[in-house]
mmCIF file of C-alpha atoms and ligand atoms in Angstrom:
data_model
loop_
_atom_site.group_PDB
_atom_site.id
_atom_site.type_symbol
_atom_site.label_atom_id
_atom_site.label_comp_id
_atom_site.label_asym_id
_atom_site.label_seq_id
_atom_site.Cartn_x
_atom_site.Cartn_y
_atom_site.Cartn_z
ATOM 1 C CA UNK A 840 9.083 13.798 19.815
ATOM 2 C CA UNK A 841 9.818 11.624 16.690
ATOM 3 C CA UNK A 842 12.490 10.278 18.151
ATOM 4 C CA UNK A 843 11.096 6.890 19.916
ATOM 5 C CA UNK A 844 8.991 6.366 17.168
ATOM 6 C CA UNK A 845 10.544 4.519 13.322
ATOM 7 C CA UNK A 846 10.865 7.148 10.801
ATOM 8 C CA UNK A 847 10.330 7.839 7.331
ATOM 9 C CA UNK A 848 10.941 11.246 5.188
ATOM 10 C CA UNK A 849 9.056 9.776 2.494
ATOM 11 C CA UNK A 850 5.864 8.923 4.321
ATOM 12 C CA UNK A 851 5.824 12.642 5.393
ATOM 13 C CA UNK A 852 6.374 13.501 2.576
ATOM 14 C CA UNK A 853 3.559 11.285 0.432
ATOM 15 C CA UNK A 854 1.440 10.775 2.879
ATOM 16 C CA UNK A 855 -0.986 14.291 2.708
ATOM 17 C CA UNK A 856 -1.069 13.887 -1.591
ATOM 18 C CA UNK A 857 -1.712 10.383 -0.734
ATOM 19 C CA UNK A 858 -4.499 11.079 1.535
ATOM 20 C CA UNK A 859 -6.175 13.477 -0.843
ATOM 21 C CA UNK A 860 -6.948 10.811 -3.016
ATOM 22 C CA UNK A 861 -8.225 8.453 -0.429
ATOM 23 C CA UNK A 862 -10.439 11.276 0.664
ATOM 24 C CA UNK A 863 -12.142 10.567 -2.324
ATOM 25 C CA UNK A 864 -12.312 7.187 -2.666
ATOM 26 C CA UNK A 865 -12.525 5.639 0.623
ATOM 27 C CA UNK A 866 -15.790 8.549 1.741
ATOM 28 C CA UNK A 867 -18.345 5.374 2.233
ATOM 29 C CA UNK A 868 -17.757 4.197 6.026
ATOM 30 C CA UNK A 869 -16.246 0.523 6.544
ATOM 31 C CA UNK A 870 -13.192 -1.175 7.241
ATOM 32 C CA UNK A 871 -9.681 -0.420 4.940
ATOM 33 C CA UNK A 872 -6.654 -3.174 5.501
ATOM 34 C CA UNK A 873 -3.344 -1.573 4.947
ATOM 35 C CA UNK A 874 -0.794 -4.252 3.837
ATOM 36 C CA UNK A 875 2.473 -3.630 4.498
ATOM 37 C CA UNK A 876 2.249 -1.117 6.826
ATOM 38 C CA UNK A 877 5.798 -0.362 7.772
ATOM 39 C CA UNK A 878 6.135 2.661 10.466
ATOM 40 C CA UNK A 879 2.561 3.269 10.526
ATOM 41 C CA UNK A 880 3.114 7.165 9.548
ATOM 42 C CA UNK A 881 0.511 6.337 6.888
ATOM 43 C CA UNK A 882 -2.054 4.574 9.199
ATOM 44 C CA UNK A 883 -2.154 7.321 11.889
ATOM 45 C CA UNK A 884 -2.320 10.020 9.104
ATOM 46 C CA UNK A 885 -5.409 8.380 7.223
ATOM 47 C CA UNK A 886 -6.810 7.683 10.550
ATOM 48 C CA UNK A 887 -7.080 11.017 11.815
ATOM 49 C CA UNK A 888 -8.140 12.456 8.995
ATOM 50 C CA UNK A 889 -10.767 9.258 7.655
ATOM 51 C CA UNK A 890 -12.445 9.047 10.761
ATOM 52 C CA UNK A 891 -15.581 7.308 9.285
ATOM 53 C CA UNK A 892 -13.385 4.574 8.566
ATOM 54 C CA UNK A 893 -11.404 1.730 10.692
ATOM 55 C CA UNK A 894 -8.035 1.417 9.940
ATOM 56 C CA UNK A 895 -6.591 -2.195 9.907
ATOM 57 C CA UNK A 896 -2.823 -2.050 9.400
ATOM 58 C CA UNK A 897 -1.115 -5.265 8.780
ATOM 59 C CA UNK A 898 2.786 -6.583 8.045
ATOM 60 C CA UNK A 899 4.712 -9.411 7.636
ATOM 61 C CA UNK A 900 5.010 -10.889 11.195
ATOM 62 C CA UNK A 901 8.980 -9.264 11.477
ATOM 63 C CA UNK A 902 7.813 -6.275 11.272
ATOM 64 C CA UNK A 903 4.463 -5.900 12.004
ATOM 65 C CA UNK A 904 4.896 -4.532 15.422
ATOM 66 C CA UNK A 905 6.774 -1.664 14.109
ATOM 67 C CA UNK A 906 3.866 0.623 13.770
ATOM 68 C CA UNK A 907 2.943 0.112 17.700
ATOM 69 C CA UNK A 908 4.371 3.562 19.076
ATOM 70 C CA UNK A 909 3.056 5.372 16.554
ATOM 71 C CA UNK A 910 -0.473 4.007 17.005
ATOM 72 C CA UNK A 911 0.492 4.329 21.019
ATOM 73 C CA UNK A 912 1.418 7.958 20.990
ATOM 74 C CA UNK A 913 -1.919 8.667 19.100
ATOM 75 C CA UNK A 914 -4.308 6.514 20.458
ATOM 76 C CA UNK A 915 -6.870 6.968 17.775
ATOM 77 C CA UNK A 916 -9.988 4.850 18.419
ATOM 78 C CA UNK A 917 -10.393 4.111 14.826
ATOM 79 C CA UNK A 918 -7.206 2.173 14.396
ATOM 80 C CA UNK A 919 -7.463 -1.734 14.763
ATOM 81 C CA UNK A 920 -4.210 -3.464 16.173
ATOM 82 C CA UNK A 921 -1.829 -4.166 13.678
ATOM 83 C CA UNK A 922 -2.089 -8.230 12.001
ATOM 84 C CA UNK A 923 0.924 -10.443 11.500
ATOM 85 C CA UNK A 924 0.267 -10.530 7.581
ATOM 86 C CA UNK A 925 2.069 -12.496 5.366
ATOM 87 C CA UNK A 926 0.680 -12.057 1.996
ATOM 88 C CA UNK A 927 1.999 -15.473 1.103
ATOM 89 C CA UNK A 928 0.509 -17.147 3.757
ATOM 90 C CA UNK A 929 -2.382 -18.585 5.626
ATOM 91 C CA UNK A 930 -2.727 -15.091 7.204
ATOM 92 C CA UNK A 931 -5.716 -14.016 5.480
ATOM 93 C CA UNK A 932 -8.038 -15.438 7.706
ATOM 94 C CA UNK A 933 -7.755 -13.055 10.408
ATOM 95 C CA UNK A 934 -8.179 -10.109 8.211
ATOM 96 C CA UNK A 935 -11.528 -8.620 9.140
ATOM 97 C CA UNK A 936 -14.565 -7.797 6.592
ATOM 98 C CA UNK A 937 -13.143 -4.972 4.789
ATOM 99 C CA UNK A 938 -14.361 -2.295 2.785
ATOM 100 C CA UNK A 939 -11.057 -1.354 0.918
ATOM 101 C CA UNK A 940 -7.527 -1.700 0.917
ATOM 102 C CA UNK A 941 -4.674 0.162 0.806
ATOM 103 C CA UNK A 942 -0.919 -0.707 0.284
ATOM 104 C CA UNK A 943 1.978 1.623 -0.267
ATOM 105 C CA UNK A 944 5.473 1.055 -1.600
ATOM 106 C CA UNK A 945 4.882 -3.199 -1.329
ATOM 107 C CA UNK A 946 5.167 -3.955 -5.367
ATOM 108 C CA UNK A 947 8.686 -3.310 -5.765
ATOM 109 C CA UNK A 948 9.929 -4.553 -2.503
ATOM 110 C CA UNK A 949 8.100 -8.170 -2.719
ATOM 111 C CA UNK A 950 8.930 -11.174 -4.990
ATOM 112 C CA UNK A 951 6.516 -10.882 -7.804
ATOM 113 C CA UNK A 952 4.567 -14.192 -6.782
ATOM 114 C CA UNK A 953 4.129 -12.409 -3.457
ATOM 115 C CA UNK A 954 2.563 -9.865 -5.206
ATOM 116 C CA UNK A 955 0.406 -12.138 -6.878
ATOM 117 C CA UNK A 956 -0.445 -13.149 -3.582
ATOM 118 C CA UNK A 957 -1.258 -9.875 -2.209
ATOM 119 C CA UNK A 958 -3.361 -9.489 -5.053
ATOM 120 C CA UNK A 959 -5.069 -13.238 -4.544
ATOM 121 C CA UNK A 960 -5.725 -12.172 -0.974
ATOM 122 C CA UNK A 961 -6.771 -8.758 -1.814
ATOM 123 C CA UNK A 962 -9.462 -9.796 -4.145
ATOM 124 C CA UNK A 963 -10.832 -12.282 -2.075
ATOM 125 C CA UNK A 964 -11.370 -10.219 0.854
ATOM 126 C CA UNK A 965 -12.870 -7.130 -0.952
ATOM 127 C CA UNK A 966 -16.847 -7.082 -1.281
ATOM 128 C CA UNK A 967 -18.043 -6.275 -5.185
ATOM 129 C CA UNK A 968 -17.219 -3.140 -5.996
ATOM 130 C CA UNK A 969 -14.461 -2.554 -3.103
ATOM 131 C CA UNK A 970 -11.756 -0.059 -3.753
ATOM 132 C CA UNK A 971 -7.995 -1.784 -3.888
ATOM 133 C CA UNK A 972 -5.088 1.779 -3.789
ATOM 134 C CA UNK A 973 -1.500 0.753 -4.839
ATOM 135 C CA UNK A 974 0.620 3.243 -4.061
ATOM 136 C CA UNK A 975 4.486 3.173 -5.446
ATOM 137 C CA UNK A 976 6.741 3.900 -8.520
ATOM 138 C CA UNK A 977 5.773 2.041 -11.927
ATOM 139 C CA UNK A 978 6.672 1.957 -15.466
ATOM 140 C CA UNK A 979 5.415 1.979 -18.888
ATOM 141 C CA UNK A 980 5.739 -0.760 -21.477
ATOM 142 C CA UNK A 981 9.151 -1.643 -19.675
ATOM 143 C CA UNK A 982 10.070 2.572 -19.556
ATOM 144 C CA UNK A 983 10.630 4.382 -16.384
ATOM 145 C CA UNK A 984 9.049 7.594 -16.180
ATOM 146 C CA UNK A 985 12.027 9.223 -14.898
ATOM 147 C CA UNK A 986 15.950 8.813 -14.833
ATOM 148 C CA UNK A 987 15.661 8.838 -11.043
ATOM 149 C CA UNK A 988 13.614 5.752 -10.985
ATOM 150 C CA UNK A 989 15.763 3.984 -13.492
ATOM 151 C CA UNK A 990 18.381 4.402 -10.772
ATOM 152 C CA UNK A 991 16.497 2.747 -8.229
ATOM 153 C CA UNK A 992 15.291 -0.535 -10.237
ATOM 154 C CA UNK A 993 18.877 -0.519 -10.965
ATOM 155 C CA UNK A 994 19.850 0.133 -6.894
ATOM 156 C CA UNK A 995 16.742 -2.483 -5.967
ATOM 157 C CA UNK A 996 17.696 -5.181 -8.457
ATOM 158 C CA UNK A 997 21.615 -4.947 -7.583
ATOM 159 C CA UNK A 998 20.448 -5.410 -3.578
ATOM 160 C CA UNK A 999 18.294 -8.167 -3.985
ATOM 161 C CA UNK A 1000 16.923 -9.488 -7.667
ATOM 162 C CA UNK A 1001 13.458 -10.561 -6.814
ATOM 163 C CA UNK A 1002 12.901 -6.522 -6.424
ATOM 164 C CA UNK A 1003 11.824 -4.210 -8.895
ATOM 165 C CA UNK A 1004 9.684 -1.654 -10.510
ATOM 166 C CA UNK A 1005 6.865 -2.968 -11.950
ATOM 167 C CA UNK A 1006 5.551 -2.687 -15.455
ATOM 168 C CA UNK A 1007 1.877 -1.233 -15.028
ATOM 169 C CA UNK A 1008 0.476 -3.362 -17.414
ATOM 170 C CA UNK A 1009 1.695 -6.623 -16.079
ATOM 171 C CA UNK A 1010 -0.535 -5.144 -12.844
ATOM 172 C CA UNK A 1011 -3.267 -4.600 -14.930
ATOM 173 C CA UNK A 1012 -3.415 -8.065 -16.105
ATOM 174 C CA UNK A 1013 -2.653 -9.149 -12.585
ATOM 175 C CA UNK A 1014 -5.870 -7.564 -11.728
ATOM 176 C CA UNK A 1015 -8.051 -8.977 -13.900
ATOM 177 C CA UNK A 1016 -6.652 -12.353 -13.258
ATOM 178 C CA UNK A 1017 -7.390 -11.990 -9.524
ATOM 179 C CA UNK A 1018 -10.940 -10.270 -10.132
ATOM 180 C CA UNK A 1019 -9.579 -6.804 -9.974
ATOM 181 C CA UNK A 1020 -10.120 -3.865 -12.506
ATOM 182 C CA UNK A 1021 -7.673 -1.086 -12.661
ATOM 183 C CA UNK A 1022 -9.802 1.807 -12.807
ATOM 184 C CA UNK A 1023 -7.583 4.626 -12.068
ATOM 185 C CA UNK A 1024 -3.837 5.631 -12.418
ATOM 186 C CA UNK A 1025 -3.165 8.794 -10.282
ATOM 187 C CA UNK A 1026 0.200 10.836 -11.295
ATOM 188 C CA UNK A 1027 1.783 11.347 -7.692
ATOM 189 C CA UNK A 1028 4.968 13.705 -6.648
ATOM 190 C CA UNK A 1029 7.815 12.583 -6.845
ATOM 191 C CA UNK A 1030 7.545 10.384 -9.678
ATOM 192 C CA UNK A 1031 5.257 7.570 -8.295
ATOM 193 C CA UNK A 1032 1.754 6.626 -9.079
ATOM 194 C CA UNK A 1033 -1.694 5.897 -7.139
ATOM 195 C CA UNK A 1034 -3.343 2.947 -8.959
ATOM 196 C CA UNK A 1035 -6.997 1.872 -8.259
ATOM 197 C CA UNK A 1036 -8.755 -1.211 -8.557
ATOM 198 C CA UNK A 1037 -12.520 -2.117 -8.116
ATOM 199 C CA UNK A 1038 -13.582 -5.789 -7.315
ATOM 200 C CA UNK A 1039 -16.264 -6.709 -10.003
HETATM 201 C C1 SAM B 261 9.360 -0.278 1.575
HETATM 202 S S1 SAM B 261 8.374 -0.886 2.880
HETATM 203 C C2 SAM B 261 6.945 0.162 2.748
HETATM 204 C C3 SAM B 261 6.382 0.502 4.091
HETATM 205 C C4 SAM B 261 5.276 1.568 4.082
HETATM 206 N N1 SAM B 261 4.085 1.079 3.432
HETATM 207 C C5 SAM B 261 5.782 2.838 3.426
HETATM 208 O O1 SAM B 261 5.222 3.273 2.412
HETATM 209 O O2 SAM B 261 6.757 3.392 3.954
HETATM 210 C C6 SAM B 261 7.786 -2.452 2.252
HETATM 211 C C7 SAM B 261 6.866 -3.177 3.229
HETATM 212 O O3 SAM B 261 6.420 -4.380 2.605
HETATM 213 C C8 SAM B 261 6.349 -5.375 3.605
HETATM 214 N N2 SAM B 261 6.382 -6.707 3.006
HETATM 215 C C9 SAM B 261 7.364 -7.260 2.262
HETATM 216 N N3 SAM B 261 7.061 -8.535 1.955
HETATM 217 C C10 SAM B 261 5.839 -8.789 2.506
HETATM 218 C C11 SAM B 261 4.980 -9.926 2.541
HETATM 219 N N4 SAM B 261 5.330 -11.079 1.968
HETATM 220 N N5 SAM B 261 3.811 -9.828 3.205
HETATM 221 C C12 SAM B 261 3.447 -8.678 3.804
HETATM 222 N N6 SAM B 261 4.223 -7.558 3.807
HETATM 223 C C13 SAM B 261 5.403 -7.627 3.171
HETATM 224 C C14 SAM B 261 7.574 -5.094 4.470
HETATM 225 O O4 SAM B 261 7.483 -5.718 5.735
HETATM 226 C C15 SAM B 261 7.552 -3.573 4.538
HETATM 227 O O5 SAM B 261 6.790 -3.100 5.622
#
């Protein structure tokens, strides 16, 4: 049955410790944007199980459309149609009014300015006091808190240079810069981390 649909071990694996959390934070009803969606294993998952919320997944416009049989096979009336979202870009203005937002394994993949970006965009479209989830590995005053994620910065930065782990408190600070404050740091299986950020 998985077959026709894109694949990821990983999101199976993450996604119920993932949604545990959420539980928890996103229990007000509204609207969450997902950026950088990917397969849209997450989205259906946090769908089905957050049905007081909408789920808005979004992606950069080559691969937003991934995600579509996986919201086709499930049908779930509480999932928007994916957006073509380039955090970079003028993009922003067809995100919705959301409630929170939610973005998983994005830091290390994007350019650091487009993480900036995502971050720009992010806290402008949250309300006061909406809930920003960054899900991912992350180090610690430039330390990795395991050998197997030294490996991959290494693997990442080899591939392509503008990827990387990210130092958490260079996110902090890009938080407050873009009217975010981290207000949570989750320890996650598997050696990543659940940060969470509050619009003030
Ligand atoms: C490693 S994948 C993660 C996908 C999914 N969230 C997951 O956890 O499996 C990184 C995602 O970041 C997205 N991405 C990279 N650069 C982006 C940008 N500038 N704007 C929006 N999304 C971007 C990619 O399209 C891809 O879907």
């Amino acid at each position: 049955m998985l077959k026709d649909k894109p694949f990821s071990q990983a999101c199976e694996n993450n996604k119920q410790p993932i949604l545990e959390i959420l539980a928890d934070i996103f229990e007000q009803p509204g609207t969450a944007l997902e950026i950088g969606t990917g397969t849209g294993q997450h989205a259906v998952h946090f769908a089905q199980h957050l049905p007081h919320l909408i789920w808005q997944p979004s992606d950069h416009p080559q691969n937003y459309q991934l995600c579509m049989p996986w919201l086709d096979a499930t049908r779930l009336s509480n999932i928007n149609q994916p957006i073509a979202l380039d955090v970079t870009g003028q993009d922003w203005g067809q995100v919705p009014a959301i409630s929170g937002a939610f973005s998983a394994n994005t830091a290390h993949i994007m350019a650091w300015p487009e993480v900036e970006a995502m971050f720009r965009g992010v806290g402008k479209a949250l309300p006061t006091d909406g809930v920003f989830c960054l899900y991912g590995p992350f180090s610690y005053a430039g330390k990795h808190t395991s050998p197997s994620n030294e490996r991959f910065d290494s693997h990442l930065r080899a591939q392509a240079p503008h990827m990387g782990i990210r130092d958490i408190e260079d996110m902090r600070r890009l938080g407050e810069a873009t009217g975010l404050m981290m207000e949570q740091d989750f320890d996650m299986p598997a050696n990543n981390r659940l940060l969470v950020w509050r619009r003030f």
